[in-house]
């Protein structure tokens, strides 16, 4: 039987559940559509930092409680900070949002976003920093920033053009129109489009499958893709060759070759 461990961070605003080799990070402010206050931002960074170095965890699911993914920054908190200390109102971008996106993007294991309801602003940035996105047809995704007089952050200037192309990214950022789950799927933001209420179960099933896969090879692939647009063809070919040599030296590769020759299914250990 698989054991489940639940850890709370920052006054229960972030929950961390472990089911075998799969960890699920839950933003837990359902009454506010999981909008992010300081404790939630700190808790999310703490949970992801711990998972990044935990080799027993081989896949991560990021989701929100109560039928929403994340509505971005809590604007009530933001308004209070603007009034009390306007010169530092945006320190949180570099202190919290950018590090969270970096943790999601660079984690050496697959990360899947399970998206129901609101996925807005920084929430969309977090979702696009994940490798895969399971999205409900009832979800609503939006950059949102321009509607409150701001530019984008949380990696959207990096991730959105890569996902949908420059022209569509400009449209989504400047107009900030919400996309339904089906519309997000049509522009290329969605890995799997599911019925309302099914995002977490589907993402978890996918994570279980990935957690049984060649974790080291996944990490090498993520790293190759992360830098692909900034390298020339020759540089990419050289990086691929080096990464392939490292992957080829793993136990997982040796096991897979033996299993193929024996017409058996390989069991990967992630290294």
Short mmCIF file of C-alpha atoms in Angstrom, two decimals:
data_model
loop_
_atom_site.label_atom_id
_atom_site.label_comp_id
_atom_site.label_asym_id
_atom_site.label_seq_id
_atom_site.Cartn_x
_atom_site.Cartn_y
_atom_site.Cartn_z
CA UNK A 1 0.00 0.00 0.00
CA UNK A 2 1.27 3.48 -0.87
CA UNK A 3 1.72 5.73 2.14
CA UNK A 4 0.66 9.37 2.09
CA UNK A 5 2.49 12.10 3.97
CA UNK A 6 1.01 15.59 4.31
CA UNK A 7 3.16 18.58 5.26
CA UNK A 8 1.89 22.12 5.79
CA UNK A 9 3.77 25.34 5.11
CA UNK A 10 3.12 28.90 6.30
CA UNK A 11 -0.13 28.57 8.27
CA UNK A 12 -1.59 25.90 5.99
CA UNK A 13 -1.61 28.20 2.94
CA UNK A 14 0.48 25.59 1.12
CA UNK A 15 0.10 21.83 1.54
CA UNK A 16 2.59 19.22 0.43
CA UNK A 17 1.34 15.66 -0.05
CA UNK A 18 3.56 12.70 -0.88
CA UNK A 19 2.24 9.53 -2.48
CA UNK A 20 5.22 7.27 -3.06
CA UNK A 21 7.48 8.95 -5.62
CA UNK A 22 4.89 11.63 -6.49
CA UNK A 23 4.60 14.89 -4.55
CA UNK A 24 1.60 17.19 -4.85
CA UNK A 25 1.93 20.86 -3.91
CA UNK A 26 -1.42 22.51 -3.16
CA UNK A 27 -1.92 26.27 -2.86
CA UNK A 28 -4.53 26.35 -0.12
CA UNK A 29 -6.48 29.62 -0.03
CA UNK A 30 -9.70 28.45 -1.68
CA UNK A 31 -11.85 31.34 -0.43
CA UNK A 32 -9.56 33.73 -2.33
CA UNK A 33 -9.19 31.50 -5.42
CA UNK A 34 -5.72 30.68 -4.09
CA UNK A 35 -4.48 34.24 -4.51
CA UNK A 36 -0.99 34.59 -3.08
CA UNK A 37 -0.20 36.38 0.16
CA UNK A 38 3.27 36.57 1.70
CA UNK A 39 2.84 33.34 3.73
CA UNK A 40 1.63 31.47 0.65
CA UNK A 41 4.53 32.74 -1.45
CA UNK A 42 7.03 31.74 1.22
CA UNK A 43 5.39 28.36 1.71
CA UNK A 44 5.34 27.63 -2.00
CA UNK A 45 9.04 28.43 -2.37
CA UNK A 46 9.85 26.30 0.68
CA UNK A 47 7.92 23.31 -0.65
CA UNK A 48 9.48 23.51 -4.11
CA UNK A 49 12.97 24.04 -2.71
CA UNK A 50 12.62 20.88 -0.63
CA UNK A 51 11.30 18.85 -3.56
CA UNK A 52 14.06 20.00 -5.88
CA UNK A 53 16.68 18.18 -3.78
CA UNK A 54 14.55 15.22 -2.68
CA UNK A 55 15.67 12.31 -4.85
CA UNK A 56 12.89 10.09 -3.51
CA UNK A 57 10.40 12.31 -5.35
CA UNK A 58 10.48 11.69 -9.10
CA UNK A 59 7.46 13.72 -10.27
CA UNK A 60 5.63 16.77 -8.91
CA UNK A 61 2.05 17.99 -9.33
CA UNK A 62 1.21 21.66 -8.67
CA UNK A 63 -2.44 22.53 -8.06
CA UNK A 64 -4.80 24.67 -6.01
CA UNK A 65 -7.53 23.88 -3.51
CA UNK A 66 -11.26 24.42 -3.87
CA UNK A 67 -11.69 24.32 -7.62
CA UNK A 68 -9.16 27.00 -8.58
CA UNK A 69 -5.49 26.87 -9.55
CA UNK A 70 -4.15 30.30 -8.59
CA UNK A 71 -5.52 33.82 -9.07
CA UNK A 72 -2.07 35.41 -8.83
CA UNK A 73 -1.14 38.06 -6.31
CA UNK A 74 -3.69 38.80 -3.58
CA UNK A 75 -4.66 42.36 -4.52
CA UNK A 76 -5.94 43.23 -1.05
CA UNK A 77 -2.48 42.54 0.35
CA UNK A 78 -0.88 44.40 -2.57
CA UNK A 79 -3.07 47.47 -1.98
CA UNK A 80 -2.08 47.52 1.69
CA UNK A 81 1.62 47.32 0.82
CA UNK A 82 1.25 50.05 -1.81
CA UNK A 83 -0.24 52.35 0.80
CA UNK A 84 2.21 51.49 3.58
CA UNK A 85 5.48 51.23 1.65
CA UNK A 86 5.09 51.93 -2.08
CA UNK A 87 8.84 51.94 -2.76
CA UNK A 88 8.99 48.24 -1.83
CA UNK A 89 5.62 47.10 -3.15
CA UNK A 90 7.19 45.14 -5.98
CA UNK A 91 10.14 43.62 -4.13
CA UNK A 92 8.13 40.40 -4.07
CA UNK A 93 8.71 39.91 -7.81
CA UNK A 94 12.42 39.23 -7.34
CA UNK A 95 12.06 37.83 -3.83
CA UNK A 96 9.21 35.39 -4.44
CA UNK A 97 7.75 35.14 -7.92
CA UNK A 98 10.95 34.87 -9.94
CA UNK A 99 12.52 32.24 -7.63
CA UNK A 100 9.32 30.17 -7.76
CA UNK A 101 9.30 30.19 -11.56
CA UNK A 102 12.98 29.28 -11.56
CA UNK A 103 12.38 26.36 -9.18
CA UNK A 104 9.54 25.00 -11.32
CA UNK A 105 11.42 25.45 -14.58
CA UNK A 106 14.73 23.95 -13.51
CA UNK A 107 13.54 21.08 -11.30
CA UNK A 108 15.34 17.92 -12.41
CA UNK A 109 12.11 15.92 -12.58
CA UNK A 110 8.78 16.34 -14.39
CA UNK A 111 6.38 18.96 -13.00
CA UNK A 112 2.70 18.91 -13.97
CA UNK A 113 0.15 21.67 -13.36
CA UNK A 114 -3.40 20.51 -12.59
CA UNK A 115 -5.60 23.48 -13.47
CA UNK A 116 -9.22 24.05 -12.49
CA UNK A 117 -10.96 27.43 -12.34
CA UNK A 118 -8.86 30.59 -12.19
CA UNK A 119 -5.31 30.52 -13.55
CA UNK A 120 -4.44 34.19 -13.67
CA UNK A 121 -1.38 36.45 -13.65
CA UNK A 122 1.40 34.84 -11.67
CA UNK A 123 -0.73 31.70 -11.56
CA UNK A 124 -0.46 31.45 -15.34
CA UNK A 125 3.28 32.10 -15.07
CA UNK A 126 3.61 29.21 -12.63
CA UNK A 127 1.55 26.94 -14.89
CA UNK A 128 3.72 27.71 -17.91
CA UNK A 129 6.86 27.06 -15.86
CA UNK A 130 5.63 23.48 -15.40
CA UNK A 131 6.47 20.87 -18.02
CA UNK A 132 2.90 19.72 -18.66
CA UNK A 133 -0.54 21.20 -18.02
CA UNK A 134 -3.75 19.27 -17.40
CA UNK A 135 -6.57 21.79 -17.78
CA UNK A 136 -10.29 21.61 -17.07
CA UNK A 137 -12.72 22.77 -19.74
CA UNK A 138 -14.15 25.06 -17.03
CA UNK A 139 -10.80 26.75 -16.35
CA UNK A 140 -10.16 30.41 -17.11
CA UNK A 141 -6.60 31.41 -18.02
CA UNK A 142 -5.41 35.01 -18.35
CA UNK A 143 -2.24 37.07 -18.15
CA UNK A 144 -4.36 39.77 -16.41
CA UNK A 145 -1.50 42.17 -15.67
CA UNK A 146 -2.40 44.90 -18.16
CA UNK A 147 -5.94 45.05 -16.78
CA UNK A 148 -4.48 46.45 -13.54
CA UNK A 149 -1.92 48.70 -15.21
CA UNK A 150 1.07 46.38 -14.94
CA UNK A 151 3.38 44.55 -17.28
CA UNK A 152 3.92 40.82 -17.03
CA UNK A 153 6.17 38.99 -14.58
CA UNK A 154 6.52 35.42 -13.30
CA UNK A 155 8.35 34.42 -16.45
CA UNK A 156 5.51 35.13 -18.88
CA UNK A 157 7.71 37.20 -21.21
CA UNK A 158 9.90 34.09 -21.50
CA UNK A 159 7.43 31.22 -21.43
CA UNK A 160 4.42 32.55 -23.30
CA UNK A 161 6.13 33.31 -26.66
CA UNK A 162 7.76 29.89 -26.52
CA UNK A 163 4.39 28.25 -25.98
CA UNK A 164 2.21 30.16 -28.45
CA UNK A 165 4.56 32.26 -30.61
CA UNK A 166 5.36 35.96 -30.46
CA UNK A 167 2.22 37.31 -32.12
CA UNK A 168 -0.21 35.36 -29.91
CA UNK A 169 1.83 36.15 -26.80
CA UNK A 170 1.53 39.87 -27.55
CA UNK A 171 -2.22 39.50 -27.92
CA UNK A 172 -2.60 37.59 -24.67
CA UNK A 173 -0.39 40.00 -22.70
CA UNK A 174 -1.68 43.30 -24.12
CA UNK A 175 -5.39 42.46 -24.29
CA UNK A 176 -5.43 40.17 -21.23
CA UNK A 177 -8.59 38.45 -22.42
CA UNK A 178 -9.36 35.26 -20.50
CA UNK A 179 -9.17 31.94 -22.32
CA UNK A 180 -11.41 29.01 -21.56
CA UNK A 181 -9.80 25.62 -21.22
CA UNK A 182 -10.76 24.78 -24.80
CA UNK A 183 -9.38 28.09 -26.10
CA UNK A 184 -6.14 27.55 -24.19
CA UNK A 185 -5.92 24.11 -25.74
CA UNK A 186 -6.43 25.55 -29.22
CA UNK A 187 -3.47 27.94 -28.87
CA UNK A 188 -1.13 25.27 -27.50
CA UNK A 189 -1.09 25.87 -23.74
CA UNK A 190 -2.66 22.54 -22.76
CA UNK A 191 -1.24 19.03 -22.57
CA UNK A 192 -4.53 17.34 -21.69
CA UNK A 193 -8.01 18.91 -21.67
CA UNK A 194 -10.34 17.22 -19.19
CA UNK A 195 -13.83 17.50 -17.77
CA UNK A 196 -14.41 19.83 -14.79
CA UNK A 197 -13.13 18.29 -11.58
CA UNK A 198 -10.85 15.79 -13.32
CA UNK A 199 -7.62 17.80 -13.59
CA UNK A 200 -5.94 16.61 -10.40
CA UNK A 201 -6.77 12.93 -10.88
CA UNK A 202 -5.56 13.03 -14.48
CA UNK A 203 -2.38 14.92 -13.56
CA UNK A 204 -1.69 12.49 -10.73
CA UNK A 205 -2.09 9.50 -13.05
CA UNK A 206 0.35 11.13 -15.46
CA UNK A 207 2.77 11.90 -12.62
CA UNK A 208 2.69 8.28 -11.42
CA UNK A 209 3.62 7.15 -14.91
CA UNK A 210 6.45 9.68 -15.18
CA UNK A 211 7.71 8.84 -11.68
CA UNK A 212 8.30 5.30 -12.89
CA UNK A 213 10.32 6.54 -15.85
CA UNK A 214 13.97 7.46 -16.51
CA UNK A 215 14.25 10.52 -14.26
CA UNK A 216 17.82 11.34 -15.25
CA UNK A 217 16.91 11.29 -18.94
CA UNK A 218 13.93 13.56 -18.25
CA UNK A 219 16.22 16.03 -16.46
CA UNK A 220 18.69 16.04 -19.34
CA UNK A 221 15.85 16.63 -21.82
CA UNK A 222 14.48 19.53 -19.77
CA UNK A 223 17.89 21.15 -19.64
CA UNK A 224 18.40 20.76 -23.38
CA UNK A 225 15.03 22.32 -24.15
CA UNK A 226 15.51 25.18 -21.69
CA UNK A 227 18.51 26.52 -23.56
CA UNK A 228 17.63 25.45 -27.08
CA UNK A 229 16.45 28.84 -28.36
CA UNK A 230 19.60 30.64 -27.22
CA UNK A 231 21.99 28.22 -28.98
CA UNK A 232 22.95 27.71 -32.61
CA UNK A 233 22.32 24.40 -34.35
CA UNK A 234 25.94 23.34 -33.86
CA UNK A 235 25.80 24.28 -30.18
CA UNK A 236 22.58 22.31 -29.73
CA UNK A 237 24.09 19.29 -31.45
CA UNK A 238 27.10 19.46 -29.14
CA UNK A 239 24.90 19.80 -26.05
CA UNK A 240 22.79 16.84 -27.19
CA UNK A 241 25.88 14.69 -27.63
CA UNK A 242 27.14 15.50 -24.13
CA UNK A 243 23.72 14.93 -22.59
CA UNK A 244 23.31 11.64 -24.44
CA UNK A 245 26.66 10.42 -23.15
CA UNK A 246 25.59 11.20 -19.58
CA UNK A 247 22.21 9.52 -20.04
CA UNK A 248 23.89 6.55 -21.69
CA UNK A 249 26.04 6.01 -18.61
CA UNK A 250 23.03 5.54 -16.30
CA UNK A 251 21.71 2.31 -14.87
CA UNK A 252 18.35 3.11 -16.46
CA UNK A 253 19.79 3.00 -19.96
CA UNK A 254 21.63 -0.28 -19.32
CA UNK A 255 18.47 -1.78 -17.85
CA UNK A 256 16.37 -0.62 -20.79
CA UNK A 257 18.74 -2.14 -23.34
CA UNK A 258 18.83 -5.49 -21.51
CA UNK A 259 15.04 -5.46 -21.20
CA UNK A 260 14.60 -4.68 -24.88
CA UNK A 261 16.81 -7.58 -25.90
CA UNK A 262 14.96 -9.87 -23.50
CA UNK A 263 11.57 -8.58 -24.71
CA UNK A 264 10.77 -7.46 -21.16
CA UNK A 265 9.49 -4.22 -19.64
CA UNK A 266 12.29 -2.23 -17.96
CA UNK A 267 12.07 -1.03 -14.37
CA UNK A 268 13.66 2.40 -14.11
CA UNK A 269 15.25 3.61 -10.87
CA UNK A 270 15.79 7.18 -12.01
CA UNK A 271 19.56 7.15 -12.28
#
